[in-house]
């Protein structure tokens, strides 16, 4: 039968995968699993059923299909149900704040908040962002991001996500999602899956196809799927499928990734929306598990659609069974009720396409001139949180002889364009499509307008004024004469540099989303060298989207401190000043590895593919970032998890307690048959445009726009239309996978002591060696943030789960604890692990 044969295909695939990814194949998996209201979704499911049962076919279709680009106020809008006073759903970017509006906050990037390693801050940021989206009338916040995870260091959108480590990313995803959804807004985890570079993410001449991320079964489970599993377990309401192909099948119509992995194995109960125009087929994508299409039109403002009227026709002629349509809509409405949209909803009060108070309600058509912006201030007191995360995410990479923190220096010079304001204004570059002035977010859809942006120069100058320090600054990275004059004789020279990246629809200085190199932008490497050649107390501050090559100055004796401040958002200057002056003691640890040269990562962006579809073979398997550096024996500049403090910490007293949760039971049994909700009126005439209807130009409607096609060849994949009970997967059965994966197998604890002179926060990190020759040397599994006074000790405890010590087994399609001896390590970075013990 289909099920066992698809397992066999997967297994066969995986055995040959690393040798032959080039012919990677994504096996079919049908039917699309229908939701069952499990995993804490029962109440929402009941409410959704009641709502969906009253809907007509047209109303159901309207909820699945966007109205088209710039059809309404939000970046994405579903159709409405006027009869029930239901306005339709508003989907809005971004993962760091409400995009394309005003009176919103600009939060630190995902990569920054990850660098705090603080679950409290992960969640608080999510909650604050969620409440801002909610206050603007947004139903679905398009974030957080776990894809890209950060396979290649030059990947343009890595900063939107958290870290190339799946555990850190998974925890950050779960906490962010809970924060957003606690605020009554649906979170949308994206981009599912394999969306690891910007080049060729979509078909673009001369290529006819988007790249295929070719990922073997083990790597899929142990790396790329892992944080999405955590997202599902956290109850995420929506998942956005990506533009790229996965094993040569488009991610937004890939029945294996959507039906098999996401909806069956991970038991995802929410809805899948496409990335904007990532949908490339009509009925096929519906059967493969897509629940909502965005922006709804086939191409940007094309006016035609794969769904809308075509989905109505496909239901009427029996291609799409009622149960599949009902499942799409029930998933969408369940997510709505799950986060309490029915009680939290305020009307959409902004317009993404025009910040003026009055404008067109349907901007693409230039129709309905009316009030479109109410300029609602949703910032609350989030500035304080943004400043806190800014400081807590700043990694102190070098600090010779306690160069930092500063204490009322006599004379300080601040150098570099990156310390200064963009003279044209903070939002002068739309979607941040320039790198002018200080860098506080990357570019693309993952942005928000700044309400204001405190440049480092502003905050440092204010600090100098209150200290009575002499202060000079130079913003021109090329004016070395001015720089020489400024830094000569200064007690401290702080030199700022940045490196930017973003989404592929914007190219800056030849960088089409992905970075072309890992050097600093705007002559900043030369600027640092110049300052360091003069001033013996040079402090380097880096605002970068990921690692840059620091070897040229890392060991320079005049470079006494290096700080990575990432993309800190609107409070940038205040946050860096807090750290430099010791008001905040750095706690951050690097969330990626800093290589000495670009080749050190072993994998890179493919800029000019040699085949079509472009084949991106993830032959390195799970060996990205530190796992690769460790396996290849490459010494990094700074390792994953590394970061200094103004105090010191020691580790002692590792205790490992074995627990006995009982044996792991594969999930067995069958689902119930697919339910349907309400009745469908199959009379085509009742589903046509109402007489005299005025159709807004390029707007996508559910009404039939011609006769329902009949007599079409019905060569759909086997089982695609089958609503009978289906077998469950052994690794499935519960949100994120088999619930026993979260059984505690060992409790591990260690004592962490502040041995220095000031209060500080330490991030103890727990790594495990899974033991097989094919496993990474160590993998991160747990962490905490402990606030310790001088001399104080605290116990770090982590419950090691079954999942933590398992490998994915392709043959049984399940997680298995191998017989290889396993070791647990605890310490302050991936390479500084003073404590270890056997997990026996
Ligand atoms: C495309 C981007 O990939 C996605 O992240 C974003 O949410 C949509 N555009 C909508 O802007």
Short mmCIF file of N, CA and C and ligand atoms in Angstrom, two decimals, residues 69 75-76 91-95 99-100 142-143 145 147 157 160 188 190-191 195 198 201-202 240-243 274-277 294 353 444-446 503-505, ligand 1:
data_model
loop_
_atom_site.label_atom_id
_atom_site.label_comp_id
_atom_site.label_asym_id
_atom_site.label_seq_id
_atom_site.Cartn_x
_atom_site.Cartn_y
_atom_site.Cartn_z
N UNK A 69 -2.19 41.14 -4.98
CA UNK A 69 -1.19 42.12 -4.52
C UNK A 69 -1.78 43.54 -4.49
N UNK A 75 0.01 43.24 3.62
CA UNK A 75 0.87 42.60 2.62
C UNK A 75 0.15 41.39 2.02
N UNK A 76 -0.67 40.74 2.84
CA UNK A 76 -1.53 39.65 2.36
C UNK A 76 -2.89 39.77 3.01
N UNK A 91 -2.52 39.45 6.82
CA UNK A 91 -1.21 38.85 7.06
C UNK A 91 -0.15 39.91 6.83
N UNK A 92 0.74 40.10 7.79
CA UNK A 92 1.68 41.21 7.67
C UNK A 92 3.08 40.81 8.11
N UNK A 93 4.08 41.22 7.33
CA UNK A 93 5.46 41.13 7.79
C UNK A 93 5.62 42.06 8.99
N UNK A 94 6.63 41.87 9.85
CA UNK A 94 7.79 41.05 9.61
C UNK A 94 8.19 40.34 10.89
N UNK A 95 9.31 39.60 10.84
CA UNK A 95 9.81 38.94 12.05
C UNK A 95 10.43 39.89 13.06
N UNK A 99 5.69 45.74 9.57
CA UNK A 99 6.31 46.35 8.39
C UNK A 99 5.36 47.38 7.75
N UNK A 100 5.97 48.34 7.10
CA UNK A 100 5.23 49.26 6.22
C UNK A 100 4.16 50.06 6.94
N UNK A 142 3.95 37.53 10.05
CA UNK A 142 4.75 36.64 9.19
C UNK A 142 6.15 36.45 9.77
N UNK A 143 6.24 35.68 10.79
CA UNK A 143 7.47 35.34 11.49
C UNK A 143 7.08 34.48 12.67
N UNK A 145 11.39 33.13 11.90
CA UNK A 145 12.09 32.48 10.79
C UNK A 145 13.03 31.38 11.29
N UNK A 147 14.01 29.21 8.58
CA UNK A 147 14.55 28.87 7.28
C UNK A 147 14.67 30.17 6.48
N UNK A 157 19.39 36.17 4.26
CA UNK A 157 18.34 36.38 5.25
C UNK A 157 18.61 35.67 6.57
N UNK A 160 17.37 37.26 9.79
CA UNK A 160 15.94 37.23 10.13
C UNK A 160 15.64 36.07 11.06
N UNK A 188 3.47 32.93 12.23
CA UNK A 188 3.66 32.14 11.00
C UNK A 188 5.13 31.78 10.88
N UNK A 190 8.35 30.44 9.25
CA UNK A 190 8.72 30.40 7.82
C UNK A 190 10.22 30.23 7.69
N UNK A 191 10.80 29.95 6.55
CA UNK A 191 10.18 29.56 5.30
C UNK A 191 10.44 28.08 5.16
N UNK A 195 15.12 26.85 2.43
CA UNK A 195 15.29 28.17 1.80
C UNK A 195 16.59 28.82 2.30
N UNK A 198 19.43 33.14 -1.20
CA UNK A 198 18.53 34.00 -1.96
C UNK A 198 18.69 33.81 -3.46
N UNK A 201 16.20 31.56 -5.60
CA UNK A 201 15.12 31.01 -4.76
C UNK A 201 13.84 30.90 -5.59
N UNK A 202 13.71 31.76 -6.61
CA UNK A 202 12.60 31.66 -7.56
C UNK A 202 13.20 31.53 -8.95
N UNK A 240 4.61 29.07 6.69
CA UNK A 240 4.74 29.55 5.32
C UNK A 240 5.70 28.63 4.56
N UNK A 241 5.20 28.05 3.46
CA UNK A 241 6.09 27.22 2.65
C UNK A 241 6.85 28.11 1.67
N UNK A 242 8.03 27.66 1.31
CA UNK A 242 9.00 28.55 0.67
C UNK A 242 8.96 28.46 -0.85
N UNK A 243 9.76 29.30 -1.49
CA UNK A 243 9.83 29.40 -2.94
C UNK A 243 10.56 28.23 -3.59
N UNK A 274 1.26 29.85 1.37
CA UNK A 274 2.42 29.91 0.48
C UNK A 274 3.18 31.20 0.74
N UNK A 275 4.48 31.20 0.46
CA UNK A 275 5.17 32.48 0.32
C UNK A 275 4.53 33.17 -0.89
N UNK A 276 4.79 34.45 -1.03
CA UNK A 276 4.08 35.26 -2.04
C UNK A 276 4.40 34.79 -3.46
N UNK A 277 3.43 34.21 -4.09
CA UNK A 277 3.52 33.65 -5.44
C UNK A 277 4.42 32.41 -5.51
N UNK A 294 -1.00 32.95 -1.10
CA UNK A 294 -0.67 34.37 -1.01
C UNK A 294 0.27 34.74 -2.14
N UNK A 353 0.76 50.25 1.69
CA UNK A 353 1.22 50.76 0.40
C UNK A 353 1.30 52.27 0.37
N UNK A 444 14.89 44.12 3.01
CA UNK A 444 13.89 43.21 2.43
C UNK A 444 12.57 43.28 3.16
N UNK A 445 11.82 42.20 3.05
CA UNK A 445 10.49 42.17 3.68
C UNK A 445 10.60 41.97 5.19
N UNK A 446 11.76 41.55 5.66
CA UNK A 446 11.94 41.28 7.08
C UNK A 446 12.28 42.52 7.89
N UNK A 503 17.01 40.40 1.31
CA UNK A 503 16.20 39.57 0.42
C UNK A 503 16.52 39.88 -1.03
N UNK A 504 16.33 38.90 -1.90
CA UNK A 504 16.90 38.98 -3.25
C UNK A 504 16.27 40.03 -4.16
N UNK A 505 15.07 40.56 -3.80
CA UNK A 505 14.48 41.54 -4.71
C UNK A 505 15.16 42.90 -4.63
C1 LIG B 1 8.40 37.14 0.42
C2 LIG B 1 9.22 36.77 1.61
O1 LIG B 1 10.03 35.66 1.31
C3 LIG B 1 8.38 36.47 2.84
O2 LIG B 1 9.23 36.28 3.93
C4 LIG B 1 7.41 37.59 3.09
O3 LIG B 1 6.66 37.32 4.24
C5 LIG B 1 6.54 37.77 1.87
N1 LIG B 1 7.37 38.08 0.73
C6 LIG B 1 5.51 38.88 2.05
O4 LIG B 1 6.15 40.10 2.06
#
